[in-house]
mmCIF file of C-alpha atoms and ligand atoms in Angstrom:
data_model
loop_
_atom_site.group_PDB
_atom_site.id
_atom_site.type_symbol
_atom_site.label_atom_id
_atom_site.label_comp_id
_atom_site.label_asym_id
_atom_site.label_seq_id
_atom_site.Cartn_x
_atom_site.Cartn_y
_atom_site.Cartn_z
ATOM 1 C CA UNK A 1 -16.624 2.764 5.853
ATOM 2 C CA UNK A 2 -13.869 3.185 3.260
ATOM 3 C CA UNK A 3 -14.605 1.281 0.028
ATOM 4 C CA UNK A 4 -12.000 -0.132 -2.351
ATOM 5 C CA UNK A 5 -13.120 -0.793 -5.916
ATOM 6 C CA UNK A 6 -10.896 -3.776 -6.562
ATOM 7 C CA UNK A 7 -10.119 -5.339 -9.925
ATOM 8 C CA UNK A 8 -8.633 -8.833 -9.768
ATOM 9 C CA UNK A 9 -4.873 -9.109 -10.401
ATOM 10 C CA UNK A 10 -4.384 -5.362 -10.450
ATOM 11 C CA UNK A 11 -2.823 -2.324 -8.898
ATOM 12 C CA UNK A 12 -5.597 -2.212 -6.303
ATOM 13 C CA UNK A 13 -3.684 -5.007 -4.564
ATOM 14 C CA UNK A 14 -1.366 -2.315 -3.268
ATOM 15 C CA UNK A 15 -4.245 -0.334 -1.777
ATOM 16 C CA UNK A 16 -5.484 -3.422 0.072
ATOM 17 C CA UNK A 17 -1.956 -4.011 1.320
ATOM 18 C CA UNK A 18 -1.657 -0.370 2.507
ATOM 19 C CA UNK A 19 -4.980 -0.588 4.366
ATOM 20 C CA UNK A 20 -3.917 -3.843 6.031
ATOM 21 C CA UNK A 21 -0.611 -2.268 7.132
ATOM 22 C CA UNK A 22 -2.464 0.768 8.490
ATOM 23 C CA UNK A 23 -5.165 -1.316 10.165
ATOM 24 C CA UNK A 24 -7.948 0.720 8.561
ATOM 25 C CA UNK A 25 -11.272 -1.130 8.186
ATOM 26 C CA UNK A 26 -12.566 -1.277 4.607
ATOM 27 C CA UNK A 27 -15.014 -3.012 2.345
ATOM 28 C CA UNK A 28 -14.358 -4.288 -1.158
ATOM 29 C CA UNK A 29 -16.457 -3.972 -4.295
ATOM 30 C CA UNK A 30 -15.114 -6.579 -6.718
ATOM 31 C CA UNK A 31 -14.654 -6.367 -10.479
ATOM 32 C CA UNK A 32 -13.378 -9.090 -12.811
ATOM 33 C CA UNK A 33 -11.240 -8.335 -15.819
ATOM 34 C CA UNK A 34 -12.881 -9.028 -19.158
ATOM 35 C CA UNK A 35 -11.309 -11.422 -21.682
ATOM 36 C CA UNK A 36 -9.491 -8.407 -23.125
ATOM 37 C CA UNK A 37 -7.985 -7.887 -19.641
ATOM 38 C CA UNK A 38 -9.778 -4.518 -19.477
ATOM 39 C CA UNK A 39 -11.966 -3.595 -16.522
ATOM 40 C CA UNK A 40 -15.745 -3.980 -16.920
ATOM 41 C CA UNK A 41 -17.696 -0.881 -17.979
ATOM 42 C CA UNK A 42 -19.335 -0.735 -14.523
ATOM 43 C CA UNK A 43 -16.144 0.683 -13.063
ATOM 44 C CA UNK A 44 -16.700 3.823 -15.158
ATOM 45 C CA UNK A 45 -19.788 4.537 -13.063
ATOM 46 C CA UNK A 46 -17.508 5.032 -10.060
ATOM 47 C CA UNK A 47 -14.801 7.039 -11.833
ATOM 48 C CA UNK A 48 -14.824 8.169 -15.509
ATOM 49 C CA UNK A 49 -11.430 6.570 -16.242
ATOM 50 C CA UNK A 50 -12.779 3.162 -15.252
ATOM 51 C CA UNK A 51 -9.386 2.048 -13.918
ATOM 52 C CA UNK A 52 -8.528 0.298 -10.712
ATOM 53 C CA UNK A 53 -7.876 1.229 -7.966
ATOM 54 C CA UNK A 54 -10.625 3.635 -7.002
ATOM 55 C CA UNK A 55 -11.318 4.374 -3.358
ATOM 56 C CA UNK A 56 -14.352 6.020 -1.776
ATOM 57 C CA UNK A 57 -13.867 7.630 1.585
ATOM 58 C CA UNK A 58 -15.891 10.243 3.451
ATOM 59 C CA UNK A 59 -17.692 11.276 0.253
ATOM 60 C CA UNK A 60 -14.433 11.498 -1.742
ATOM 61 C CA UNK A 61 -13.755 9.461 -4.859
ATOM 62 C CA UNK A 62 -10.038 8.882 -5.285
ATOM 63 C CA UNK A 63 -8.232 7.407 -8.278
ATOM 64 C CA UNK A 64 -4.551 6.885 -9.182
ATOM 65 C CA UNK A 65 -2.740 4.578 -6.837
ATOM 66 C CA UNK A 66 0.125 6.936 -5.888
ATOM 67 C CA UNK A 67 -2.377 9.660 -4.948
ATOM 68 C CA UNK A 68 -4.456 7.134 -3.020
ATOM 69 C CA UNK A 69 -1.453 5.887 -1.048
ATOM 70 C CA UNK A 70 -0.439 9.455 -0.180
ATOM 71 C CA UNK A 71 -4.014 10.188 0.889
ATOM 72 C CA UNK A 72 -4.131 7.096 3.105
ATOM 73 C CA UNK A 73 -0.784 7.933 4.676
ATOM 74 C CA UNK A 74 -1.799 11.549 5.375
ATOM 75 C CA UNK A 75 -5.197 10.573 6.720
ATOM 76 C CA UNK A 76 -4.600 7.352 8.615
ATOM 77 C CA UNK A 77 -0.957 7.400 9.668
ATOM 78 C CA UNK A 78 -0.668 10.141 12.312
ATOM 79 C CA UNK A 79 2.480 8.532 13.705
ATOM 80 C CA UNK A 80 4.126 8.628 10.271
ATOM 81 C CA UNK A 81 4.945 4.913 10.371
ATOM 82 C CA UNK A 82 4.826 4.654 6.571
ATOM 83 C CA UNK A 83 6.529 7.909 5.560
ATOM 84 C CA UNK A 84 10.137 8.655 6.537
ATOM 85 C CA UNK A 85 10.819 12.017 8.108
ATOM 86 C CA UNK A 86 14.564 12.526 7.483
ATOM 87 C CA UNK A 87 15.388 14.700 4.473
ATOM 88 C CA UNK A 88 17.281 12.100 2.403
ATOM 89 C CA UNK A 89 14.770 9.297 2.986
ATOM 90 C CA UNK A 90 11.887 11.677 2.332
ATOM 91 C CA UNK A 91 13.422 12.536 -1.030
ATOM 92 C CA UNK A 92 13.818 8.859 -1.886
ATOM 93 C CA UNK A 93 10.241 8.237 -0.784
ATOM 94 C CA UNK A 94 8.927 10.873 -3.191
ATOM 95 C CA UNK A 95 11.166 9.609 -5.987
ATOM 96 C CA UNK A 96 9.911 5.995 -5.814
ATOM 97 C CA UNK A 97 6.283 7.067 -5.423
ATOM 98 C CA UNK A 98 6.563 8.864 -8.780
ATOM 99 C CA UNK A 99 9.017 6.554 -10.539
ATOM 100 C CA UNK A 100 6.767 3.461 -10.169
ATOM 101 C CA UNK A 101 4.015 4.711 -12.477
ATOM 102 C CA UNK A 102 5.903 7.500 -14.255
ATOM 103 C CA UNK A 103 8.940 5.582 -15.539
ATOM 104 C CA UNK A 104 8.891 1.888 -14.741
ATOM 105 C CA UNK A 105 5.301 0.882 -15.521
ATOM 106 C CA UNK A 106 5.228 2.356 -19.077
ATOM 107 C CA UNK A 107 8.026 0.066 -20.325
ATOM 108 C CA UNK A 108 6.555 -2.950 -18.557
ATOM 109 C CA UNK A 109 3.130 -2.252 -20.015
ATOM 110 C CA UNK A 110 4.701 -1.919 -23.444
ATOM 111 C CA UNK A 111 6.361 -5.312 -22.933
ATOM 112 C CA UNK A 112 2.990 -6.835 -21.988
ATOM 113 C CA UNK A 113 1.332 -5.388 -25.076
ATOM 114 C CA UNK A 114 4.202 -6.567 -27.332
ATOM 115 C CA UNK A 115 4.076 -10.059 -25.825
ATOM 116 C CA UNK A 116 0.374 -10.243 -26.620
ATOM 117 C CA UNK A 117 0.763 -9.471 -30.346
ATOM 118 C CA UNK A 118 1.329 -13.088 -31.269
ATOM 119 C CA UNK A 119 -1.661 -14.463 -29.342
ATOM 120 C CA UNK A 120 -5.480 -14.359 -29.350
ATOM 121 C CA UNK A 121 -7.477 -12.129 -29.685
ATOM 122 C CA UNK A 122 -5.045 -11.095 -32.484
ATOM 123 C CA UNK A 123 -6.443 -12.913 -35.560
ATOM 124 C CA UNK A 124 -4.560 -16.127 -36.307
ATOM 125 C CA UNK A 125 -3.482 -15.006 -39.782
ATOM 126 C CA UNK A 126 -1.462 -12.028 -38.545
ATOM 127 C CA UNK A 127 -0.046 -13.427 -35.317
ATOM 128 C CA UNK A 128 3.275 -14.269 -36.943
ATOM 129 C CA UNK A 129 3.589 -10.649 -38.096
ATOM 130 C CA UNK A 130 2.723 -9.540 -34.558
ATOM 131 C CA UNK A 131 5.426 -11.788 -33.155
ATOM 132 C CA UNK A 132 8.020 -10.423 -35.585
ATOM 133 C CA UNK A 133 7.066 -6.859 -34.764
ATOM 134 C CA UNK A 134 7.329 -7.584 -31.023
ATOM 135 C CA UNK A 135 10.730 -9.162 -31.493
ATOM 136 C CA UNK A 136 11.949 -6.140 -33.435
ATOM 137 C CA UNK A 137 10.749 -3.644 -30.834
ATOM 138 C CA UNK A 138 12.255 -5.755 -28.061
ATOM 139 C CA UNK A 139 15.617 -5.900 -29.746
ATOM 140 C CA UNK A 140 15.774 -2.260 -30.773
ATOM 141 C CA UNK A 141 14.319 -0.671 -27.646
ATOM 142 C CA UNK A 142 12.536 -2.562 -24.888
ATOM 143 C CA UNK A 143 15.127 -5.091 -23.799
ATOM 144 C CA UNK A 144 17.763 -2.452 -23.181
ATOM 145 C CA UNK A 145 15.264 -0.104 -21.454
ATOM 146 C CA UNK A 146 14.034 -2.754 -19.055
ATOM 147 C CA UNK A 147 17.535 -4.011 -18.320
ATOM 148 C CA UNK A 148 18.579 -0.451 -17.519
ATOM 149 C CA UNK A 149 15.700 0.039 -15.058
ATOM 150 C CA UNK A 150 16.271 -3.364 -13.477
ATOM 151 C CA UNK A 151 20.015 -2.738 -12.880
ATOM 152 C CA UNK A 152 19.262 0.682 -11.448
ATOM 153 C CA UNK A 153 16.693 -0.635 -8.938
ATOM 154 C CA UNK A 154 18.884 -3.627 -8.086
ATOM 155 C CA UNK A 155 21.735 -1.239 -7.267
ATOM 156 C CA UNK A 156 19.498 1.002 -5.152
ATOM 157 C CA UNK A 157 18.437 -1.947 -3.007
ATOM 158 C CA UNK A 158 22.024 -3.073 -2.381
ATOM 159 C CA UNK A 159 22.431 -0.980 0.780
ATOM 160 C CA UNK A 160 18.937 -0.940 2.227
ATOM 161 C CA UNK A 161 16.040 -3.277 2.957
ATOM 162 C CA UNK A 162 13.274 -0.963 1.721
ATOM 163 C CA UNK A 163 13.027 1.656 -0.997
ATOM 164 C CA UNK A 164 13.112 4.701 1.289
ATOM 165 C CA UNK A 165 15.476 3.359 3.952
ATOM 166 C CA UNK A 166 15.356 0.567 6.434
ATOM 167 C CA UNK A 167 11.670 0.815 7.141
ATOM 168 C CA UNK A 168 8.749 -0.188 4.957
ATOM 169 C CA UNK A 169 6.966 2.868 3.559
ATOM 170 C CA UNK A 170 4.255 3.731 1.030
ATOM 171 C CA UNK A 171 7.104 3.872 -1.512
ATOM 172 C CA UNK A 172 7.497 0.086 -1.213
ATOM 173 C CA UNK A 173 3.782 -0.415 -1.554
ATOM 174 C CA UNK A 174 3.738 1.715 -4.699
ATOM 175 C CA UNK A 175 6.753 -0.130 -6.119
ATOM 176 C CA UNK A 176 5.297 -3.562 -5.448
ATOM 177 C CA UNK A 177 3.207 -3.776 -8.634
ATOM 178 C CA UNK A 178 5.983 -2.856 -11.093
ATOM 179 C CA UNK A 179 8.640 -4.885 -9.286
ATOM 180 C CA UNK A 180 6.439 -8.007 -9.283
ATOM 181 C CA UNK A 181 5.739 -7.374 -12.987
ATOM 182 C CA UNK A 182 9.418 -6.798 -13.729
ATOM 183 C CA UNK A 183 10.378 -10.083 -12.114
ATOM 184 C CA UNK A 184 7.575 -11.928 -13.898
ATOM 185 C CA UNK A 185 7.965 -10.566 -17.397
ATOM 186 C CA UNK A 186 11.088 -8.392 -17.580
ATOM 187 C CA UNK A 187 13.338 -11.194 -18.761
ATOM 188 C CA UNK A 188 16.272 -9.846 -16.702
ATOM 189 C CA UNK A 189 18.488 -12.379 -14.925
ATOM 190 C CA UNK A 190 20.434 -12.078 -11.720
ATOM 191 C CA UNK A 191 18.439 -9.672 -9.545
ATOM 192 C CA UNK A 192 19.121 -11.014 -6.042
ATOM 193 C CA UNK A 193 18.327 -7.758 -4.192
ATOM 194 C CA UNK A 194 14.998 -7.383 -5.944
ATOM 195 C CA UNK A 195 14.109 -11.020 -5.260
ATOM 196 C CA UNK A 196 15.063 -10.635 -1.585
ATOM 197 C CA UNK A 197 12.902 -7.489 -1.361
ATOM 198 C CA UNK A 198 9.980 -9.393 -2.907
ATOM 199 C CA UNK A 199 10.416 -12.148 -0.308
ATOM 200 C CA UNK A 200 10.392 -9.571 2.501
ATOM 201 C CA UNK A 201 7.131 -8.203 1.081
ATOM 202 C CA UNK A 202 5.522 -11.621 0.829
ATOM 203 C CA UNK A 203 6.473 -12.455 4.413
ATOM 204 C CA UNK A 204 4.562 -9.496 5.843
ATOM 205 C CA UNK A 205 1.337 -10.569 7.548
ATOM 206 C CA UNK A 206 -0.430 -7.493 6.114
ATOM 207 C CA UNK A 207 0.549 -8.512 2.559
ATOM 208 C CA UNK A 208 -0.769 -12.022 3.206
ATOM 209 C CA UNK A 209 -4.044 -10.681 4.612
ATOM 210 C CA UNK A 210 -4.413 -8.442 1.535
ATOM 211 C CA UNK A 211 -4.013 -11.476 -0.726
ATOM 212 C CA UNK A 212 -6.709 -13.325 1.216
ATOM 213 C CA UNK A 213 -8.992 -10.301 0.814
ATOM 214 C CA UNK A 214 -8.210 -9.469 -2.819
ATOM 215 C CA UNK A 215 -7.562 -12.884 -4.304
ATOM 216 C CA UNK A 216 -4.493 -14.359 -6.018
ATOM 217 C CA UNK A 217 -1.859 -11.966 -7.269
ATOM 218 C CA UNK A 218 0.320 -13.664 -9.849
ATOM 219 C CA UNK A 219 1.044 -11.316 -12.681
ATOM 220 C CA UNK A 220 1.310 -12.980 -16.071
ATOM 221 C CA UNK A 221 4.857 -13.660 -17.168
ATOM 222 C CA UNK A 222 4.231 -13.016 -20.829
HETATM 223 N N1 GSH J 1 -1.596 4.863 -13.046
HETATM 224 C C1 GSH J 1 -2.837 4.263 -12.643
HETATM 225 C C2 GSH J 1 -3.093 3.054 -13.546
HETATM 226 C C3 GSH J 1 -4.447 2.419 -13.333
HETATM 227 C C4 GSH J 1 -4.607 1.215 -14.229
HETATM 228 O O1 GSH J 1 -4.269 1.231 -15.423
HETATM 229 N N2 GSH J 1 -5.135 0.132 -13.645
HETATM 230 C C5 GSH J 1 -5.314 -1.090 -14.392
HETATM 231 C C6 GSH J 1 -5.231 -2.299 -13.460
HETATM 232 S S1 GSH J 1 -3.618 -2.699 -12.982
HETATM 233 C C7 GSH J 1 -6.703 -1.170 -14.987
HETATM 234 O O2 GSH J 1 -7.646 -0.675 -14.402
HETATM 235 N N3 GSH J 1 -6.813 -1.840 -16.133
HETATM 236 C C8 GSH J 1 -8.053 -2.120 -16.738
HETATM 237 C C9 GSH J 1 -8.427 -1.188 -17.830
HETATM 238 O O3 GSH J 1 -7.586 -0.378 -18.249
HETATM 239 O O4 GSH J 1 -9.568 -1.259 -18.282
HETATM 240 C C10 GSH J 1 -2.721 3.874 -11.161
HETATM 241 O O5 GSH J 1 -1.601 3.670 -10.688
HETATM 242 O O6 GSH J 1 -3.743 3.795 -10.479
#
């Protein structure tokens, strides 16, 4: 049976969601984040990067969520329910699959790291310097970058319910982690299309089953 190596509150949530949408049976091996928020060392025994998600299927070890979602779609979706077939939608599908980790996540991760500079485990004596540094980076770079991404995505969702058209696809599943993070910690106001999309996601029975299986999924706001 397919195995998902699942880290709490992580990108492996999207693999669980994909499997629930596809109706593929799976088992979960669970890992808890350390105090540092890093994955425990034991995950490195499964894949040298030690990141989540990792999937084991038919003797294969698969890492990197976009690659995993494409593998699941190619292997378990013979009717192409989760990949559009028309040229324009197929192009959009590919774009969002890459954009999620290639462009959007780096700035959100940077924001998370910056937000943590003024808190433990940073030693008390230098937290105020950390806070000042974070504020400077935010003002000079991050705020404008995140705002730019948020407005772009918001505009893209103005005419359609899902990222690659009017049907849920793996592109939505891949975009779920950064969009949830953007809404939680991006600090951008007035994103009604993104919030409506998030609601549509949360209303899906497969999403709800994945939460029951994987545990709570509330990304930290700061
Ligand atoms: N681009 C990779 C990122 C994987 C990744 O960084 N996963 C995070 C969880 S959201 C992780 O394992 N963090 C713990 C760590 O780095 O030790 C993917 O999409 O799979």
